[in-house]
Short mmCIF file of C-alpha atoms and ligand atoms in Angstrom, two decimals:
data_model
loop_
_atom_site.label_atom_id
_atom_site.label_comp_id
_atom_site.label_asym_id
_atom_site.label_seq_id
_atom_site.Cartn_x
_atom_site.Cartn_y
_atom_site.Cartn_z
CA MET A 158 95.18 51.66 43.18
CA ASN A 159 97.21 48.24 43.73
CA ILE A 160 100.14 48.41 41.34
CA LEU A 161 102.42 45.35 40.50
CA VAL A 162 105.70 45.93 39.34
CA ILE A 163 107.65 42.67 37.68
CA GLY A 164 111.40 42.27 38.14
CA SER A 165 114.11 42.49 40.71
CA GLY A 166 116.89 44.88 39.37
CA GLY A 167 117.92 48.55 39.95
CA ARG A 168 115.37 49.60 37.29
CA GLU A 169 112.46 48.00 39.04
CA HIS A 170 113.62 49.65 42.48
CA ALA A 171 113.68 52.94 40.57
CA LEU A 172 109.96 52.39 39.15
CA VAL A 173 108.83 51.35 42.56
CA TRP A 174 110.28 54.25 44.23
CA LYS A 175 108.68 56.78 41.75
CA ILE A 176 105.31 54.91 42.08
CA ALA A 177 105.58 55.19 45.79
CA LYS A 178 105.25 58.83 45.33
CA SER A 179 102.10 58.74 43.65
CA ARG A 180 98.96 59.93 45.48
CA LYS A 181 96.95 57.11 43.76
CA ILE A 182 98.55 54.29 45.62
CA LYS A 183 96.72 52.03 47.82
CA LYS A 184 99.35 49.29 47.74
CA ILE A 185 102.59 48.32 45.65
CA PHE A 186 103.63 44.90 44.92
CA CYS A 187 106.70 43.68 43.37
CA ALA A 188 107.61 40.12 42.14
CA PRO A 189 110.12 39.10 43.00
CA GLY A 190 111.74 42.51 43.97
CA ASN A 191 114.91 42.95 46.28
CA PRO A 192 115.58 44.06 49.77
CA GLY A 193 115.63 47.84 48.65
CA ILE A 194 112.17 47.46 47.15
CA ALA A 195 111.10 45.76 50.20
CA GLN A 196 111.40 49.00 51.93
CA LEU A 197 108.92 50.59 49.72
CA ALA A 198 106.55 47.68 48.26
CA GLU A 199 105.42 44.07 49.44
CA CYS A 200 107.73 41.73 47.66
CA VAL A 201 106.12 38.57 46.42
CA ASP A 202 108.07 35.45 45.70
CA ILE A 203 106.99 34.80 42.07
CA LYS A 204 109.60 34.83 39.46
CA ALA A 205 109.46 37.40 36.53
CA ASP A 206 108.81 34.76 33.85
CA ASP A 207 106.27 32.70 35.69
CA ILE A 208 103.20 34.47 33.79
CA LYS A 209 100.70 32.14 35.02
CA GLY A 210 101.50 32.63 38.57
CA LEU A 211 101.78 36.40 38.25
CA ARG A 212 98.29 36.37 36.62
CA GLU A 213 96.56 34.39 39.36
CA PHE A 214 98.38 36.63 42.03
CA ALA A 215 97.12 39.84 39.94
CA ILE A 216 93.47 38.41 39.92
CA LYS A 217 93.54 37.56 43.67
CA GLU A 218 94.94 40.87 44.80
CA LYS A 219 92.77 43.00 42.34
CA ILE A 220 95.68 44.63 40.82
CA ASP A 221 94.79 47.80 38.95
CA LEU A 222 97.74 48.32 37.01
CA MET A 223 100.78 46.15 36.22
CA VAL A 224 104.32 47.42 35.24
CA VAL A 225 106.79 45.09 33.52
CA GLY A 226 110.74 45.74 34.02
CA PRO A 227 112.54 42.82 32.04
CA GLU A 228 112.14 41.83 28.37
CA LEU A 229 111.90 38.12 28.85
CA PRO A 230 108.43 38.23 30.23
CA LEU A 231 107.35 40.68 27.58
CA THR A 232 108.70 38.39 24.60
CA LEU A 233 106.96 35.40 26.35
CA GLY A 234 103.56 37.38 25.96
CA ILE A 235 102.89 38.48 29.54
CA ILE A 236 100.88 41.23 28.17
CA ASP A 237 98.59 39.30 25.94
CA PHE A 238 98.13 36.85 28.78
CA PHE A 239 97.04 39.53 31.16
CA GLU A 240 94.78 41.47 28.59
CA GLU A 241 92.78 38.28 28.14
CA LYS A 242 91.45 38.59 31.73
CA GLY A 243 90.79 42.29 31.14
CA LEU A 244 93.73 43.17 33.42
CA LYS A 245 95.39 46.60 32.90
CA VAL A 246 99.01 46.34 32.07
CA PHE A 247 101.83 48.65 30.77
CA GLY A 248 103.95 47.22 28.04
CA PRO A 249 104.08 45.79 24.47
CA SER A 250 102.20 42.62 23.28
CA LYS A 251 104.17 39.47 22.23
CA LYS A 252 104.25 40.28 18.57
CA ALA A 253 105.14 43.99 19.71
CA ALA A 254 108.04 42.83 21.71
CA GLU A 255 109.56 40.92 18.88
CA ILE A 256 111.38 44.37 18.21
CA GLU A 257 113.81 43.45 20.89
CA GLY A 258 113.25 39.70 20.91
CA SER A 259 114.58 39.40 17.24
CA LYS A 260 117.17 41.55 15.89
CA VAL A 261 116.43 40.18 12.35
CA PHE A 262 112.87 41.68 12.76
CA ALA A 263 113.97 44.87 14.12
CA LYS A 264 116.45 45.28 11.09
CA ASN A 265 114.01 44.19 8.40
CA LEU A 266 111.30 46.69 9.89
CA MET A 267 113.99 49.39 9.73
CA GLN A 268 114.96 48.61 6.27
CA LYS A 269 111.42 48.38 4.90
CA TYR A 270 110.33 51.63 6.54
CA SER A 271 113.70 53.70 5.95
CA ILE A 272 114.61 53.95 9.37
CA PRO A 273 118.26 54.90 9.80
CA THR A 274 120.42 51.68 10.83
CA ALA A 275 123.58 50.15 9.96
CA ALA A 276 123.86 48.36 6.73
CA TYR A 277 123.27 44.46 7.24
CA LYS A 278 122.87 41.02 6.19
CA VAL A 279 121.16 38.09 7.64
CA PHE A 280 122.51 34.35 7.64
CA LYS A 281 120.93 31.09 8.50
CA ASP A 282 123.93 29.05 7.25
CA LEU A 283 127.52 29.33 8.65
CA ARG A 284 129.26 28.92 5.39
CA ASN A 285 127.47 31.56 3.45
CA ALA A 286 128.35 33.82 6.59
CA LYS A 287 131.90 32.78 6.18
CA ASP A 288 131.84 33.51 2.48
CA TYR A 289 130.47 36.94 3.11
CA ILE A 290 133.06 38.00 5.60
CA LYS A 291 135.72 37.11 3.12
CA GLU A 292 134.84 39.81 0.88
CA HIS A 293 134.49 42.70 3.81
CA ASN A 294 136.38 45.29 5.34
CA PHE A 295 136.85 45.38 9.20
CA PRO A 296 135.57 46.11 11.71
CA LEU A 297 132.33 44.13 11.26
CA VAL A 298 129.62 43.36 13.91
CA VAL A 299 128.27 40.14 14.30
CA LYS A 300 125.01 39.54 16.20
CA ALA A 301 123.21 36.77 17.22
CA ASP A 302 119.18 37.23 16.33
CA GLY A 303 117.68 36.37 19.54
CA LEU A 304 117.82 37.53 23.25
CA ALA A 305 121.23 36.86 24.71
CA ALA A 306 121.38 38.84 27.97
CA GLY A 307 123.36 41.65 26.31
CA LYS A 308 126.08 39.30 25.23
CA GLY A 309 125.05 38.48 21.68
CA VAL A 310 126.69 41.24 19.96
CA ILE A 311 130.43 41.10 19.04
CA ILE A 312 132.60 43.63 17.37
CA CYS A 313 135.18 42.10 15.06
CA LYS A 314 138.42 43.98 14.32
CA THR A 315 139.74 41.19 11.87
CA ARG A 316 138.66 38.25 9.82
CA GLU A 317 139.64 35.68 12.39
CA ASP A 318 137.62 37.48 15.14
CA ALA A 319 134.50 37.54 12.54
CA ILE A 320 135.04 33.64 12.21
CA ASP A 321 135.26 32.99 15.67
CA ALA A 322 132.22 34.99 16.47
CA ILE A 323 130.22 33.29 13.93
CA LYS A 324 131.20 29.78 15.16
CA LEU A 325 130.62 30.82 18.74
CA ILE A 326 127.04 31.87 17.74
CA MET A 327 126.08 29.43 15.08
CA GLU A 328 128.32 26.23 15.51
CA LYS A 329 128.86 26.26 19.45
CA LYS A 330 125.39 27.67 20.09
CA ALA A 331 126.68 29.80 22.89
CA PHE A 332 123.05 31.69 22.99
CA GLY A 333 121.15 28.54 22.22
CA ARG A 334 118.42 29.17 19.67
CA ALA A 335 119.01 32.83 19.67
CA GLY A 336 122.00 32.02 17.43
CA ASP A 337 119.87 30.20 14.65
CA ARG A 338 120.32 33.37 12.58
CA VAL A 339 123.02 35.87 12.70
CA ILE A 340 123.29 39.53 11.38
CA ILE A 341 126.56 40.78 10.04
CA GLU A 342 126.61 44.59 10.12
CA GLU A 343 128.57 47.43 9.18
CA PHE A 344 130.42 49.08 12.05
CA LEU A 345 129.07 52.40 13.13
CA LYS A 346 131.41 55.38 14.44
CA GLY A 347 130.23 57.77 16.80
CA GLU A 348 128.77 58.17 20.34
CA GLU A 349 126.12 56.24 21.64
CA ALA A 350 122.76 57.55 23.42
CA SER A 351 119.77 55.93 24.96
CA PHE A 352 116.54 57.25 23.71
CA LEU A 353 113.43 56.04 25.69
CA ALA A 354 109.79 57.05 24.82
CA ILE A 355 106.39 56.23 26.20
CA THR A 356 103.93 55.47 23.73
CA ASP A 357 100.31 54.35 23.47
CA GLY A 358 100.69 53.44 19.83
CA LYS A 359 99.73 56.95 18.53
CA THR A 360 101.30 59.67 20.70
CA VAL A 361 105.00 59.18 21.50
CA ILE A 362 106.28 61.08 24.35
CA PRO A 363 110.21 61.07 24.79
CA LEU A 364 111.67 60.73 28.16
CA PRO A 365 114.91 62.83 28.88
CA PRO A 366 117.76 61.38 26.80
CA CYS A 367 120.27 59.45 28.50
CA GLN A 368 123.92 58.15 28.34
CA ASP A 369 124.69 54.63 29.28
CA HIS A 370 128.06 53.36 29.78
CA LYS A 371 128.27 49.78 28.66
CA ALA A 372 132.03 48.70 29.00
CA ILE A 373 133.02 47.29 32.52
CA PHE A 374 136.23 49.52 32.74
CA ASP A 375 137.11 53.19 32.58
CA GLY A 376 137.51 54.68 29.09
CA ASP A 377 134.84 52.47 27.76
CA LYS A 378 137.51 49.43 27.92
CA GLY A 379 136.77 45.60 28.71
CA PRO A 380 133.87 43.55 27.73
CA ASN A 381 130.20 45.08 27.53
CA THR A 382 127.85 44.78 30.75
CA GLY A 383 124.13 45.56 31.17
CA GLY A 384 125.34 49.00 31.96
CA MET A 385 127.80 50.44 34.50
CA GLY A 386 126.30 54.06 34.98
CA ALA A 387 124.03 56.47 33.14
CA TYR A 388 123.25 60.18 33.29
CA SER A 389 120.44 62.36 32.05
CA PRO A 390 120.44 64.87 30.33
CA THR A 391 123.12 64.21 27.92
CA PRO A 392 124.72 67.02 25.87
CA ILE A 393 125.02 65.07 22.81
CA ILE A 394 121.13 65.00 22.34
CA THR A 395 120.55 68.71 21.61
CA ALA A 396 117.05 70.07 21.24
CA LYS A 397 117.41 70.09 17.45
CA LEU A 398 118.73 66.37 17.50
CA LYS A 399 115.82 65.42 19.82
CA GLU A 400 113.22 66.50 17.14
CA GLU A 401 115.06 64.67 14.41
CA ILE A 402 115.00 61.46 16.29
CA ILE A 403 111.45 61.69 17.00
CA ASP A 404 110.71 62.50 13.58
CA SER A 405 113.02 60.05 11.64
CA ILE A 406 113.17 57.22 14.31
CA MET A 407 110.52 56.92 17.04
CA MET A 408 107.55 58.17 15.11
CA PRO A 409 108.18 56.17 12.07
CA THR A 410 108.92 53.05 14.23
CA VAL A 411 105.56 53.24 15.90
CA LYS A 412 103.80 53.87 12.78
CA ALA A 413 105.61 51.10 11.07
CA MET A 414 104.69 48.63 13.93
CA GLU A 415 100.87 49.75 13.34
CA LYS A 416 101.23 49.00 9.82
CA GLU A 417 102.59 45.37 10.36
CA GLY A 418 99.61 44.80 12.67
CA ARG A 419 101.80 44.75 15.83
CA PRO A 420 100.66 48.03 17.46
CA TYR A 421 103.08 49.20 20.07
CA LYS A 422 102.52 50.42 23.54
CA GLY A 423 104.75 50.69 26.48
CA VAL A 424 108.18 51.97 26.31
CA LEU A 425 110.01 51.98 23.07
CA TYR A 426 113.86 52.21 23.79
CA ALA A 427 116.13 53.15 20.83
CA GLY A 428 119.83 52.35 21.41
CA LEU A 429 121.40 55.13 19.05
CA MET A 430 124.80 55.72 17.55
CA ILE A 431 124.97 59.46 16.73
CA THR A 432 127.19 59.38 13.74
CA GLU A 433 128.47 62.07 11.26
CA ASP A 434 125.29 61.28 9.05
CA GLY A 435 123.02 61.63 11.87
CA PRO A 436 121.47 59.36 14.48
CA LYS A 437 121.21 55.55 13.61
CA VAL A 438 119.58 52.62 15.43
CA LEU A 439 121.76 50.05 16.86
CA GLU A 440 118.93 48.08 18.51
CA TYR A 441 115.69 48.58 20.12
CA ASN A 442 114.52 47.34 23.29
CA CYS A 443 110.72 46.84 24.33
CA ARG A 444 111.09 48.05 27.93
CA PHE A 445 112.84 50.57 30.53
CA GLY A 446 116.56 50.69 30.30
CA ASP A 447 118.67 49.59 33.37
CA PRO A 448 120.47 51.73 34.61
CA GLU A 449 118.82 54.49 32.53
CA THR A 450 115.70 54.41 34.53
CA GLN A 451 117.54 55.28 37.77
CA PRO A 452 118.32 58.80 36.62
CA ILE A 453 115.18 59.30 34.51
CA MET A 454 112.82 58.47 37.40
CA MET A 455 114.98 60.98 39.74
CA ARG A 456 114.40 63.73 37.25
CA LEU A 457 110.60 63.07 36.45
CA ARG A 458 108.24 65.36 38.27
CA ASN A 459 104.96 63.84 36.94
CA ASP A 460 103.08 61.30 38.79
CA LEU A 461 104.34 58.00 37.13
CA VAL A 462 101.08 56.28 37.81
CA ASP A 463 99.18 59.01 35.84
CA VAL A 464 101.65 58.58 32.79
CA LEU A 465 101.42 54.89 32.67
CA SER A 466 97.62 54.90 32.99
CA ALA A 467 97.43 57.19 30.27
CA ALA A 468 99.43 55.06 28.01
CA VAL A 469 97.47 51.89 28.85
CA GLU A 470 94.20 53.90 28.19
CA GLY A 471 95.48 55.40 24.80
CA LYS A 472 95.14 58.96 26.19
CA LEU A 473 98.84 60.02 26.27
CA ASN A 474 97.93 62.95 23.89
CA LYS A 475 96.79 64.61 27.16
CA VAL A 476 99.93 64.17 28.94
CA LYS A 477 103.03 66.40 29.22
CA LEU A 478 106.17 65.50 30.82
CA ASN A 479 107.85 67.69 33.39
CA CYS A 480 111.46 66.86 34.36
CA ASP A 481 113.64 68.60 36.90
CA ASN A 482 116.50 70.60 35.18
CA LYS A 483 119.20 69.41 37.42
CA LEU A 484 121.29 66.38 36.04
CA ALA A 485 121.01 62.91 37.48
CA LEU A 486 123.73 60.43 37.42
CA CYS A 487 123.65 56.91 38.36
CA VAL A 488 127.07 54.86 39.21
CA VAL A 489 126.56 51.23 39.25
CA MET A 490 128.61 49.22 41.81
CA THR A 491 129.31 45.61 40.91
CA SER A 492 130.61 42.30 42.01
CA LYS A 493 134.28 41.53 41.41
CA GLY A 494 134.41 39.42 38.34
CA TYR A 495 131.11 40.63 36.68
CA PRO A 496 130.19 40.45 33.76
CA GLY A 497 131.96 37.09 34.03
CA ASP A 498 131.76 34.81 37.04
CA TYR A 499 131.54 36.44 40.39
CA GLU A 500 131.13 35.38 44.17
CA LYS A 501 128.10 36.26 45.98
CA GLY A 502 127.20 36.68 49.70
CA LYS A 503 129.67 39.71 50.68
CA GLU A 504 128.23 41.77 53.34
CA ILE A 505 127.37 45.55 52.18
CA LYS A 506 128.22 48.37 54.66
CA GLY A 507 127.62 51.94 54.57
CA ILE A 508 124.33 52.24 52.71
CA GLU A 509 122.54 54.42 55.37
CA ASP A 510 125.38 56.61 55.63
CA ALA A 511 125.53 57.18 51.91
CA ALA A 512 121.66 57.41 51.64
CA ARG A 513 121.71 60.39 54.01
CA LEU A 514 123.23 62.77 51.58
CA LYS A 515 120.81 65.23 50.06
CA ASP A 516 119.58 64.40 46.57
CA VAL A 517 121.15 60.83 46.71
CA VAL A 518 119.16 57.58 46.24
CA ILE A 519 120.82 54.14 46.59
CA PHE A 520 118.91 51.90 44.13
CA HIS A 521 119.34 48.02 44.98
CA ALA A 522 119.90 45.57 42.17
CA GLY A 523 121.75 42.56 43.33
CA THR A 524 121.46 42.50 47.00
CA ALA A 525 119.69 39.88 49.52
CA LEU A 526 119.29 39.56 53.14
CA ASN A 527 121.04 36.93 55.12
CA ASP A 528 119.28 36.95 58.29
CA THR A 529 119.74 40.93 59.18
CA LYS A 530 122.89 41.48 57.06
CA LEU A 531 122.64 42.96 53.61
CA VAL A 532 124.76 41.02 51.27
CA THR A 533 125.62 40.98 47.40
CA ALA A 534 123.56 38.52 45.42
CA GLY A 535 124.22 39.46 41.89
CA GLY A 536 126.52 41.22 39.28
CA ARG A 537 125.31 44.60 39.21
CA VAL A 538 124.68 45.23 43.10
CA LEU A 539 123.72 48.83 43.57
CA GLY A 540 122.94 51.96 41.52
CA VAL A 541 124.07 54.86 43.42
CA THR A 542 122.13 57.97 41.94
CA ALA A 543 122.64 61.61 42.72
CA MET A 544 121.16 64.92 41.23
CA GLY A 545 122.97 68.18 41.28
CA VAL A 546 122.97 71.33 39.08
CA GLY A 547 125.30 70.66 36.60
CA VAL A 548 127.40 67.35 35.66
CA LYS A 549 130.25 68.27 37.80
CA ARG A 550 128.22 68.57 41.05
CA ALA A 551 126.10 65.30 40.25
CA ILE A 552 129.19 63.50 39.76
CA ASN A 553 130.89 64.57 42.97
CA LYS A 554 127.81 63.80 44.98
CA ALA A 555 127.48 60.44 43.33
CA TYR A 556 130.93 59.57 44.15
CA GLU A 557 130.85 60.86 47.79
CA ALA A 558 128.02 58.40 48.18
CA VAL A 559 129.81 55.62 46.44
CA SER A 560 133.00 56.22 48.74
CA ARG A 561 130.71 55.56 51.85
CA ILE A 562 129.55 52.11 50.60
CA LYS A 563 131.98 49.26 51.03
CA TRP A 564 132.18 45.29 50.44
CA GLU A 565 135.00 42.95 49.58
CA GLY A 566 135.78 43.27 45.99
CA ALA A 567 133.40 46.12 45.03
CA HIS A 568 134.00 47.53 41.54
CA TYR A 569 132.71 50.64 39.90
CA ARG A 570 133.65 52.85 37.04
CA LYS A 571 135.49 56.16 38.18
CA ASP A 572 134.59 57.98 34.89
CA ILE A 573 130.83 58.06 34.71
CA GLY A 574 129.57 61.29 33.44
CA LYS A 575 133.19 62.57 32.25
CA LYS A 576 132.22 62.81 28.74
CA ALA A 577 129.48 65.31 29.65
CA ILE A 578 132.11 67.69 31.12
CA LYS A 579 133.15 69.99 28.23
P1 AMP B 37 123.19 46.23 20.78
O1 AMP B 37 122.56 45.10 21.98
O2 AMP B 37 122.64 45.81 19.42
O3 AMP B 37 122.67 47.58 21.33
O4 AMP B 37 124.75 46.11 20.79
C1 AMP B 37 125.42 46.34 22.05
C2 AMP B 37 126.52 47.29 21.77
O5 AMP B 37 127.51 46.81 20.77
C3 AMP B 37 126.23 48.62 21.38
O6 AMP B 37 125.76 49.34 22.58
C4 AMP B 37 127.26 49.14 20.87
O7 AMP B 37 128.15 49.66 21.63
C5 AMP B 37 127.78 48.00 19.91
N1 AMP B 37 127.34 48.05 18.63
C6 AMP B 37 126.39 47.43 18.13
N2 AMP B 37 125.94 47.47 16.83
C7 AMP B 37 126.99 48.22 16.46
C8 AMP B 37 127.30 48.82 15.27
N3 AMP B 37 126.69 48.63 14.13
N4 AMP B 37 128.50 49.44 15.30
C9 AMP B 37 129.04 50.01 16.18
N5 AMP B 37 128.80 49.38 17.51
C10 AMP B 37 127.80 48.45 17.46
N1 LIG B 38 121.35 49.74 29.68
C1 LIG B 38 121.01 48.95 28.53
C2 LIG B 38 119.97 48.22 28.73
O1 LIG B 38 118.93 48.39 29.44
O2 LIG B 38 119.61 47.45 27.65
#
């Protein structure tokens, strides 16, 4: 088969790495890809949101299956656009991707179908939002409705914080039209977990539960990022809790989307807070997580092409996932300054040396080639991922690999996986 993967981050490198192990493959393309991906696939210079360009390419190269990494092309309707021409593509339609594209849509869906989530109210008008805040206790959470590259959620400890957040979103339009509506919601206490599942709209197959690390600094301090590290499995999702999440959240969500005339297929990713009252949904994503995909792909034993093809063809009821019992752990290395402004073009050294370690894979995210030199080209630069028996071994191996990699100003968290050590 000819496979096309869309995107250029660590998640896409992990998908391509796993797809490359499939016996079904004739050729893998990735648009636009990165230098790590280029070692496994042919990278094509088409942007992830150029859905016309991508479709022309897919027809020309006789692509048998396309997998979409980032949310933007999904919310733009890339799936519908490909399916119009009878192309096979893994992911949700534009109407289904609204589950991530609009937080208001997602919250209203959860309320209507009794899916556990934080209590909330939606505002279109700045003054009403301000009045509402006056009557409430803190902390509160203020969220922009639309896509905001992970920055549209503001935890407010005081009334002043909340007023500033609403003004930032609704008055200053920091996230453009994404801030036409805001959600003000109850602050949930607990531990977070990422729960990803593959679905064809009927069958829901959970991927191994994962723990992300959103904050930039150790001890969950500092601003949120796209994710600074992840590991799987996570001890907070016990077998019993996993069943509860499937029965009270994942299945009801897929059924609700069907009832709403938005049948859902692809990856359904629920960002959860495990509270004293059980698991509650913080948000949905309509795609694989980054960096969650890196450890998940290392643990997955199935042929990924078989699983994705079954999802596209509505035959997931015939698939059983099989995962390595070891723990996989990804440490994300970033440019200095991320998630704020950062410099690019710093030479990266030591990757080959790090990759020589057994059960270690270095996934590229923001890298580029400058002549023959590998340089930094993004905020999140590498996802150093290791597998080990038990969390301590996985941590030691991942950090041994990290210590071999150097560039000026490289930053990483030193406590990925620490919470899993009991
Ligand atoms: P979201 O994009 O909605 O997942 O929010 C990003 C991050 O904000 C989450 O990973 C949580 O750390 C935090 N967050 C979002 N909603 C809430 C909430 N209701 N209570 C506490 N923390 C939240
Ligand atoms: N790691 C969080 C996300 O992919 O949205």
